[in-house]
Amino acid sequence: MTVDLAKHNPDDASDDETGAELELRPLGEVEQWTPTVQTLVVRARQAAARSMVTVVDTPAVARSLAVTRQAPKAGARLVVWSPRGARRAVGLARDWLFATHAAAHVARLADADHPEWAKASGQLDNTVARLATRRWVVGVAVALAVLAALAWWAPGAFAGLLGIAALAGVGALAYPVCRTPGQVAACAAVALGLGWVAWHFGPDLAGLVPRPPGWVWIVAGGLAVVGLGWLGRKEDQHLVELPQLAVDVNEAKRPTADMVIDALCRLGIKDLTPANLDKVREETRVIAPGVGRSRRGYHLQLELPWAVTAGSVMEKREGLAGALKRELGTVWPSQGPRHPGHLVLFLSDRPMSTAPQEPWPIAETRRVDIFESIPMFTDQEGRWITLKIAYKRILIGGESGSGKSFYVRQIGVACALDPRVRLLVFDGKANGDMDPLMPVAHGFYVGAQAEEMAEQLVALQRLEREMDRRARFLRTLPREENPENKVTSALVDRYPHLAPYEVIVDELQEYTQNEDKTMAKEFTRIFTRLSRLGRSAGIWLLIATQYPADGVVPVAMRSNFSTKFCLRVEGHQQVEVILGTGSYAAGLKSNLFTASEAGLSWHKGDGQDPAIVQSVRGLDGPACDELVEVARAMRATRGLLSGQAATDEVEDAEVVIDIVEDVEAAMRQRQRGKAQWAELVPWLRELRPGQYVDLVEDELSARIRAAGIEPRQVKVEGVNRNGVHLSDLRKRGGDDDA
């Protein structure tokens, strides 16, 4: 059914009339609408127009149409430019046959006493040796072309030239052998006969030379005009103007060496200007293999012109990115190892700070051996860079917001996943960045107030004494057990009291620049001594600061750090403090990192070439909490929770356990004046279950001896065995107190 709205006349309706009635008509009485031929034609035209717009808007079609429209003008330009191209072609041919340009270049170098003169002179000699062959080839080609032209258009001249050639050929052959008048007459007769034959039959021979059709000359003439016209155009002249098409900004085109050199000339660097482009291209050396494709971008190495350094290009990194039409985070110029003018350019497909990063292997395996190399950072190619944390003294510097705390926390998490490592955290900033490490920390100290600093100083002094005790203990071990005279993975497994310490100090300036000058001096002394002597004792420093300066990180301290990371800093002074003297001049310019490149740093050390690296992205507080929870469970299972992590009380979080004091306490509890090692081991396990769970008699004897106490024979129940006297322990304590 169809509803038909009846028309209503308002003049015939009363005020209370609701409107016209709805009349329902049968479907058969309603006319069905059908499209007319005219409507179909209009729709077809609209569809064709839309298709045409779609096709024309494609880059290939748009460029083709532009070239077609400008073809007449392009042809006229080629005709106008062809005379200049002909002159250039003659000049190029002359230079190829006579080496005029190379000779002039060598002469200029000789006048200037240039160091490259000898090399250029040798190259010129090699070129001159090949000139005779080139001239013979060109001469034969020209002679054949002249003969062919005469055969086509002047058969008589062709015959005459052929006869003369026959006479000359016979004469040249006969001259060396004809001596008598008779011989000369015979040779002359032969020459005249052959010459007459060549002249007489020359026109017939010319007719045998195939003559190309007329269209070949038209094509050849057109190609000559195109070639000479293209050769004769100026550097900034374009044959046609291509339309400006929409460009995908995320699409990185393959660079070329000429493209990079042209971009360098637009940076405003002295002697690198667009006006000197030809000279710059001539003096710039592209190191083989040129532009090379790597995993995530392109590499190019250049030797820049005289007196132009790679450092000047690095300072113009933002301008270089603009000249290359690439995102800033994808353009990475650096100084190569050859000399200051050796430029190494890496153009990545995507910015380093946003490029995909593979999952951190440690987060997947969740198990670490601190004495092995660990994948910690990624380079510009997205490859994992390993770091062996054991024996490393690590220095990290970067201004606020550069990502410094992420580096510190990441290394702390890696250490936590080796249950043997004891973490000592000194957080001078006290903003919560290091809090994720608290559940596994042997000692966790926060704050920069006077009483907090005093507590931390006491902890560091006790750590220093532990370092000295370890050094004495290591000297007592036999050479076959300790060949390297340092704490190793095997020694830690055998002697748990040698468990390595990773000492994390965040915001060093709060300690070495403390308002209490005496305390600041003591902090500086301890940190310097730990950085110098703690390596072999298994006590390793990780120091971070957002204010790298000589007063904060003295030379005597920072010279002991073998591994350094410099994130974004203010200027070259800060770079030199963190990475070392000469680093800024060598191209390690961390001050050029932008705010959007947080987490990027220059990494120097570990016997590797300096490189830009990035920390693990996404390792925020919750992610760290998850990994630390795994680390804590691992330690609890093996009974290796120690210090504050074992007691959850700050006052019990002793940095070191004095085994001499524990032995004395165990003997006093039992009112014993002497005891054997076999008795003391279970007593100590009862005193500190988590600390002495793996203690054995030999280890106890070695540690007591390392403390300066000689064992004695102790008789218990009629049996003499090695042990210790309480009086000897008291003497040691009295010496310390004195």
CSV table of N, CA, C and O in Angstrom, one decimal, residues 237-324:
chain,number,residue,atom,x,y,z
A,237,GLN,N,68.7,25.5,-14.5
A,237,GLN,CA,67.7,25.5,-15.5
A,237,GLN,C,67.0,24.1,-15.6
A,237,GLN,O,67.7,23.1,-15.6
A,238,HIS,N,65.7,24.1,-15.7
A,238,HIS,CA,64.9,22.9,-15.8
A,238,HIS,C,64.3,22.8,-17.1
A,238,HIS,O,63.8,23.8,-17.7
A,239,LEU,N,64.2,21.6,-17.7
A,239,LEU,CA,63.6,21.4,-19.0
A,239,LEU,C,62.1,21.6,-18.9
A,239,LEU,O,61.5,22.2,-19.7
A,240,VAL,N,61.5,21.0,-17.9
A,240,VAL,CA,60.1,21.1,-17.6
A,240,VAL,C,59.9,21.4,-16.2
A,240,VAL,O,60.7,21.0,-15.3
A,241,GLU,N,58.8,22.0,-15.8
A,241,GLU,CA,58.4,22.2,-14.4
A,241,GLU,C,57.4,21.2,-14.0
A,241,GLU,O,56.2,21.2,-14.5
A,242,LEU,N,57.8,20.3,-13.1
A,242,LEU,CA,56.8,19.3,-12.7
A,242,LEU,C,55.9,19.8,-11.6
A,242,LEU,O,56.3,20.7,-10.8
A,243,PRO,N,54.7,19.4,-11.6
A,243,PRO,CA,53.7,19.9,-10.6
A,243,PRO,C,54.1,19.4,-9.2
A,243,PRO,O,54.8,18.4,-9.0
A,244,GLN,N,53.7,20.3,-8.2
A,244,GLN,CA,54.0,19.9,-6.8
A,244,GLN,C,52.9,19.0,-6.3
A,244,GLN,O,51.7,19.3,-6.3
A,245,LEU,N,53.3,17.8,-6.0
A,245,LEU,CA,52.3,16.7,-5.6
A,245,LEU,C,52.4,16.5,-4.1
A,245,LEU,O,53.4,16.9,-3.4
A,246,ALA,N,51.3,16.0,-3.6
A,246,ALA,CA,51.2,15.8,-2.1
A,246,ALA,C,52.3,14.7,-1.8
A,246,ALA,O,52.4,13.7,-2.5
A,247,VAL,N,53.0,14.9,-0.7
A,247,VAL,CA,54.1,14.0,-0.3
A,247,VAL,C,53.7,13.4,1.1
A,247,VAL,O,53.3,14.1,2.0
A,248,ASP,N,53.9,12.2,1.2
A,248,ASP,CA,53.8,11.5,2.5
A,248,ASP,C,55.0,11.8,3.4
A,248,ASP,O,56.1,11.4,3.1
A,249,VAL,N,54.8,12.6,4.4
A,249,VAL,CA,55.9,13.0,5.3
A,249,VAL,C,56.6,11.9,6.0
A,249,VAL,O,57.7,12.0,6.4
A,250,ASN,N,55.9,10.8,6.1
A,250,ASN,CA,56.5,9.6,6.8
A,250,ASN,C,57.3,8.8,5.9
A,250,ASN,O,57.9,7.8,6.3
A,251,GLU,N,57.3,9.1,4.6
A,251,GLU,CA,58.0,8.3,3.6
A,251,GLU,C,59.4,8.8,3.4
A,251,GLU,O,59.6,10.0,3.0
A,252,ALA,N,60.4,8.1,3.8
A,252,ALA,CA,61.8,8.5,3.7
A,252,ALA,C,62.4,8.0,2.4
A,252,ALA,O,62.4,6.8,2.2
A,253,LYS,N,62.8,8.9,1.5
A,253,LYS,CA,63.3,8.5,0.2
A,253,LYS,C,64.8,8.1,0.4
A,253,LYS,O,65.5,8.5,1.4
A,254,ARG,N,65.3,7.3,-0.5
A,254,ARG,CA,66.6,6.8,-0.4
A,254,ARG,C,67.5,8.0,-0.7
A,254,ARG,O,67.4,8.7,-1.8
A,255,PRO,N,68.5,8.4,0.2
A,255,PRO,CA,69.3,9.5,-0.1
A,255,PRO,C,70.5,9.2,-1.1
A,255,PRO,O,70.7,8.0,-1.3
A,256,THR,N,71.1,10.2,-1.6
A,256,THR,CA,72.2,10.0,-2.5
A,256,THR,C,73.3,10.9,-1.9
A,256,THR,O,73.1,11.8,-1.2
A,257,ALA,N,74.6,10.6,-2.4
A,257,ALA,CA,75.7,11.4,-1.9
A,257,ALA,C,75.5,12.9,-2.4
A,257,ALA,O,75.8,13.8,-1.6
A,258,ASP,N,75.1,13.1,-3.6
A,258,ASP,CA,74.9,14.4,-4.1
A,258,ASP,C,73.8,15.2,-3.3
A,258,ASP,O,73.9,16.4,-3.1
A,259,MET,N,72.7,14.5,-2.9
A,259,MET,CA,71.7,15.1,-2.1
A,259,MET,C,72.3,15.5,-0.8
A,259,MET,O,71.9,16.6,-0.3
A,260,VAL,N,73.1,14.7,-0.2
A,260,VAL,CA,73.7,15.1,1.1
A,260,VAL,C,74.6,16.3,1.0
A,260,VAL,O,74.6,17.2,1.8
A,261,ILE,N,75.5,16.3,-0.1
A,261,ILE,CA,76.4,17.4,-0.3
A,261,ILE,C,75.7,18.7,-0.6
A,261,ILE,O,76.0,19.7,-0.1
A,262,ASP,N,74.6,18.6,-1.3
A,262,ASP,CA,73.8,19.8,-1.6
A,262,ASP,C,73.2,20.3,-0.3
A,262,ASP,O,73.1,21.5,0.0
A,263,ALA,N,72.7,19.4,0.6
A,263,ALA,CA,72.2,19.8,1.9
A,263,ALA,C,73.3,20.4,2.8
A,263,ALA,O,73.0,21.4,3.5
A,264,LEU,N,74.5,19.9,2.7
A,264,LEU,CA,75.6,20.5,3.5
A,264,LEU,C,75.9,21.9,3.1
A,264,LEU,O,76.2,22.8,3.9
A,265,CYS,N,75.7,22.2,1.8
A,265,CYS,CA,76.0,23.5,1.3
A,265,CYS,C,74.9,24.5,1.7
A,265,CYS,O,75.1,25.7,1.4
A,266,ARG,N,73.9,24.1,2.4
A,266,ARG,CA,72.8,25.0,2.8
A,266,ARG,C,72.8,25.3,4.3
A,266,ARG,O,71.8,25.8,4.8
A,267,LEU,N,73.8,24.8,5.0
A,267,LEU,CA,73.9,25.0,6.4
A,267,LEU,C,74.5,26.2,6.9
A,267,LEU,O,74.6,26.5,8.1
A,268,GLY,N,75.1,27.0,6.0
A,268,GLY,CA,75.7,28.3,6.4
A,268,GLY,C,77.1,28.0,7.0
A,268,GLY,O,77.7,28.9,7.7
A,269,ILE,N,77.7,26.9,6.7
A,269,ILE,CA,79.1,26.6,7.2
A,269,ILE,C,80.1,27.3,6.2
A,269,ILE,O,79.9,27.3,5.0
A,270,LYS,N,81.1,27.9,6.7
A,270,LYS,CA,82.1,28.5,5.9
A,270,LYS,C,82.7,27.6,4.9
A,270,LYS,O,83.0,26.4,5.2
A,271,ASP,N,82.8,28.1,3.6
A,271,ASP,CA,83.3,27.3,2.5
A,271,ASP,C,82.3,26.3,2.0
A,271,ASP,O,82.6,25.6,1.0
A,272,LEU,N,81.2,26.1,2.6
A,272,LEU,CA,80.1,25.2,2.1
A,272,LEU,C,78.9,26.1,1.8
A,272,LEU,O,78.0,26.3,2.7
A,273,THR,N,78.8,26.5,0.6
A,273,THR,CA,77.8,27.4,0.1
A,273,THR,C,77.2,26.9,-1.2
A,273,THR,O,78.0,26.3,-2.0
A,274,PRO,N,76.0,27.2,-1.5
A,274,PRO,CA,75.5,26.8,-2.9
A,274,PRO,C,76.3,27.4,-4.0
A,274,PRO,O,76.4,26.8,-5.1
A,275,ALA,N,76.9,28.6,-3.8
A,275,ALA,CA,77.7,29.1,-4.9
A,275,ALA,C,78.9,28.3,-5.2
A,275,ALA,O,79.4,28.3,-6.3
A,276,ASN,N,79.4,27.6,-4.2
A,276,ASN,CA,80.6,26.8,-4.4
A,276,ASN,C,80.3,25.3,-4.5
A,276,ASN,O,81.1,24.4,-4.2
A,277,LEU,N,79.0,25.0,-5.0
A,277,LEU,CA,78.6,23.6,-5.0
A,277,LEU,C,79.5,22.7,-5.8
A,277,LEU,O,79.9,21.6,-5.4
A,278,ASP,N,79.9,23.2,-7.0
A,278,ASP,CA,80.7,22.4,-7.9
A,278,ASP,C,82.1,22.1,-7.2
A,278,ASP,O,82.6,21.0,-7.3
A,279,LYS,N,82.6,23.1,-6.6
A,279,LYS,CA,83.9,23.0,-5.9
A,279,LYS,C,83.8,22.0,-4.7
A,279,LYS,O,84.7,21.2,-4.5
A,280,VAL,N,82.7,22.2,-4.0
A,280,VAL,CA,82.5,21.3,-2.8
A,280,VAL,C,82.4,19.8,-3.3
A,280,VAL,O,83.0,18.9,-2.7
A,281,ARG,N,81.7,19.6,-4.4
A,281,ARG,CA,81.5,18.2,-4.9
A,281,ARG,C,82.9,17.7,-5.3
A,281,ARG,O,83.2,16.5,-5.2
A,282,GLU,N,83.7,18.5,-5.9
A,282,GLU,CA,85.0,18.1,-6.3
A,282,GLU,C,85.9,17.8,-5.2
A,282,GLU,O,86.7,16.8,-5.2
A,283,GLU,N,85.8,18.5,-4.1
A,283,GLU,CA,86.7,18.3,-2.9
A,283,GLU,C,86.2,17.3,-1.9
A,283,GLU,O,87.0,16.9,-1.1
A,284,THR,N,84.9,17.0,-2.0
A,284,THR,CA,84.4,16.0,-1.0
A,284,THR,C,84.6,14.6,-1.6
A,284,THR,O,84.2,14.3,-2.7
A,285,ARG,N,85.1,13.8,-0.7
A,285,ARG,CA,85.4,12.4,-1.1
A,285,ARG,C,84.3,11.5,-0.5
A,285,ARG,O,84.2,11.5,0.7
A,286,VAL,N,83.6,10.7,-1.3
A,286,VAL,CA,82.7,9.8,-0.8
A,286,VAL,C,83.4,8.4,-0.6
A,286,VAL,O,84.0,7.9,-1.5
A,287,ILE,N,83.3,8.0,0.6
A,287,ILE,CA,84.0,6.7,1.0
A,287,ILE,C,83.2,5.5,0.6
A,287,ILE,O,82.0,5.5,0.9
A,288,ALA,N,83.8,4.6,0.0
A,288,ALA,CA,83.1,3.4,-0.5
A,288,ALA,C,82.5,2.7,0.7
A,288,ALA,O,83.0,2.7,1.8
A,289,PRO,N,81.3,2.1,0.5
A,289,PRO,CA,80.6,1.9,-0.8
A,289,PRO,C,79.6,3.0,-1.1
A,289,PRO,O,78.6,2.8,-1.8
A,290,GLY,N,79.7,4.2,-0.5
A,290,GLY,CA,78.7,5.3,-0.7
A,290,GLY,C,77.6,5.1,0.2
A,290,GLY,O,77.7,4.7,1.4
A,291,VAL,N,76.4,5.3,-0.3
A,291,VAL,CA,75.2,5.2,0.5
A,291,VAL,C,74.8,3.7,0.6
A,291,VAL,O,74.6,3.0,-0.4
A,292,GLY,N,74.9,3.2,1.8
A,292,GLY,CA,74.6,1.8,2.1
A,292,GLY,C,73.4,1.6,2.9
A,292,GLY,O,73.1,2.4,3.9
A,293,ARG,N,72.6,0.6,2.6
A,293,ARG,CA,71.4,0.3,3.4
A,293,ARG,C,71.8,-0.6,4.6
A,293,ARG,O,72.5,-1.6,4.4
A,294,SER,N,71.3,-0.3,5.7
A,294,SER,CA,71.4,-1.1,6.9
A,294,SER,C,70.1,-1.5,7.5
A,294,SER,O,69.1,-1.3,6.8
A,295,ARG,N,70.1,-2.0,8.7
A,295,ARG,CA,68.8,-2.6,9.2
A,295,ARG,C,67.7,-1.6,9.3
A,295,ARG,O,66.6,-1.9,8.9
A,296,ARG,N,68.0,-0.4,9.7
A,296,ARG,CA,66.9,0.6,9.9
A,296,ARG,C,67.2,2.0,9.3
A,296,ARG,O,66.7,3.0,9.8
A,297,GLY,N,68.0,2.0,8.3
A,297,GLY,CA,68.3,3.3,7.6
A,297,GLY,C,69.4,3.2,6.7
A,297,GLY,O,69.8,2.1,6.2
A,298,TYR,N,70.1,4.3,6.4
A,298,TYR,CA,71.1,4.5,5.4
A,298,TYR,C,72.4,5.0,6.1
A,298,TYR,O,72.3,5.9,6.9
A,299,HIS,N,73.5,4.5,5.7
A,299,HIS,CA,74.8,5.0,6.1
A,299,HIS,C,75.6,5.7,5.0
A,299,HIS,O,75.5,5.2,3.8
A,300,LEU,N,76.3,6.8,5.3
A,300,LEU,CA,77.1,7.4,4.3
A,300,LEU,C,78.3,8.0,5.0
A,300,LEU,O,78.1,8.7,6.1
A,301,GLN,N,79.5,7.8,4.5
A,301,GLN,CA,80.7,8.4,5.0
A,301,GLN,C,81.3,9.3,4.0
A,301,GLN,O,81.5,9.0,2.8
A,302,LEU,N,81.7,10.5,4.5
A,302,LEU,CA,82.3,11.5,3.6
A,302,LEU,C,83.5,12.1,4.2
A,302,LEU,O,83.6,12.2,5.4
A,303,GLU,N,84.5,12.4,3.4
A,303,GLU,CA,85.7,13.2,3.8
A,303,GLU,C,85.4,14.6,3.3
A,303,GLU,O,85.4,14.9,2.1
A,304,LEU,N,85.1,15.5,4.2
A,304,LEU,CA,84.7,16.9,3.9
A,304,LEU,C,85.8,17.7,3.3
A,304,LEU,O,87.0,17.3,3.4
A,305,PRO,N,85.5,18.8,2.6
A,305,PRO,CA,86.6,19.7,2.0
A,305,PRO,C,87.5,20.2,3.1
A,305,PRO,O,87.3,20.1,4.3
A,306,TRP,N,88.6,20.8,2.6
A,306,TRP,CA,89.7,21.2,3.5
A,306,TRP,C,89.1,22.2,4.6
A,306,TRP,O,88.3,23.1,4.2
A,307,ALA,N,89.5,22.0,5.8
A,307,ALA,CA,89.2,22.9,6.9
A,307,ALA,C,87.7,22.8,7.4
A,307,ALA,O,87.3,23.6,8.2
A,308,VAL,N,87.0,21.9,6.8
A,308,VAL,CA,85.6,21.7,7.3
A,308,VAL,C,85.5,20.5,8.2
A,308,VAL,O,86.0,19.4,7.7
A,309,THR,N,85.0,20.6,9.4
A,309,THR,CA,85.0,19.5,10.3
A,309,THR,C,83.7,18.9,10.5
A,309,THR,O,82.6,19.5,10.2
A,310,ALA,N,83.7,17.6,10.9
A,310,ALA,CA,82.4,17.0,11.2
A,310,ALA,C,81.7,17.6,12.3
A,310,ALA,O,80.4,17.6,12.4
A,311,GLY,N,82.4,18.2,13.3
A,311,GLY,CA,81.8,18.8,14.4
A,311,GLY,C,80.9,20.0,14.0
A,311,GLY,O,79.9,20.3,14.6
A,312,SER,N,81.4,20.8,13.0
A,312,SER,CA,80.6,21.9,12.5
A,312,SER,C,79.3,21.4,11.9
A,312,SER,O,78.3,22.1,12.0
A,313,VAL,N,79.3,20.2,11.3
A,313,VAL,CA,78.0,19.7,10.8
A,313,VAL,C,77.1,19.2,11.9
A,313,VAL,O,75.9,19.4,11.8
A,314,MET,N,77.7,18.6,12.9
A,314,MET,CA,76.9,18.1,14.0
A,314,MET,C,76.2,19.2,14.7
A,314,MET,O,75.1,19.1,15.2
A,315,GLU,N,76.9,20.4,14.8
A,315,GLU,CA,76.2,21.5,15.5
A,315,GLU,C,75.0,22.0,14.6
A,315,GLU,O,74.1,22.7,15.2
A,316,LYS,N,75.0,21.7,13.3
A,316,LYS,CA,73.9,22.2,12.5
A,316,LYS,C,73.0,21.0,12.2
A,316,LYS,O,72.4,20.9,11.1
A,317,ARG,N,72.9,20.1,13.1
A,317,ARG,CA,72.0,18.9,12.9
A,317,ARG,C,70.6,19.2,12.5
A,317,ARG,O,70.0,18.6,11.6
A,318,GLU,N,70.1,20.2,13.2
A,318,GLU,CA,68.7,20.6,12.9
A,318,GLU,C,68.5,21.1,11.5
A,318,GLU,O,67.6,20.8,10.8
A,319,GLY,N,69.5,22.0,11.1
A,319,GLY,CA,69.4,22.5,9.7
A,319,GLY,C,69.7,21.4,8.7
A,319,GLY,O,69.0,21.5,7.6
A,320,LEU,N,70.5,20.5,9.0
A,320,LEU,CA,70.7,19.4,8.1
A,320,LEU,C,69.5,18.6,7.9
A,320,LEU,O,69.1,18.1,6.7
A,321,ALA,N,68.7,18.3,9.0
A,321,ALA,CA,67.5,17.6,8.8
A,321,ALA,C,66.5,18.4,8.0
A,321,ALA,O,65.8,17.8,7.2
A,322,GLY,N,66.5,19.7,8.1
A,322,GLY,CA,65.6,20.5,7.3
A,322,GLY,C,66.0,20.5,5.8
A,322,GLY,O,65.1,20.4,5.0
A,323,ALA,N,67.3,20.5,5.6
A,323,ALA,CA,67.7,20.5,4.2
A,323,ALA,C,67.5,19.2,3.5
A,323,ALA,O,67.2,19.1,2.3
A,324,LEU,N,67.5,18.1,4.3
A,324,LEU,CA,67.3,16.8,3.7
A,324,LEU,C,65.8,16.4,3.8
A,324,LEU,O,65.4,15.3,3.3
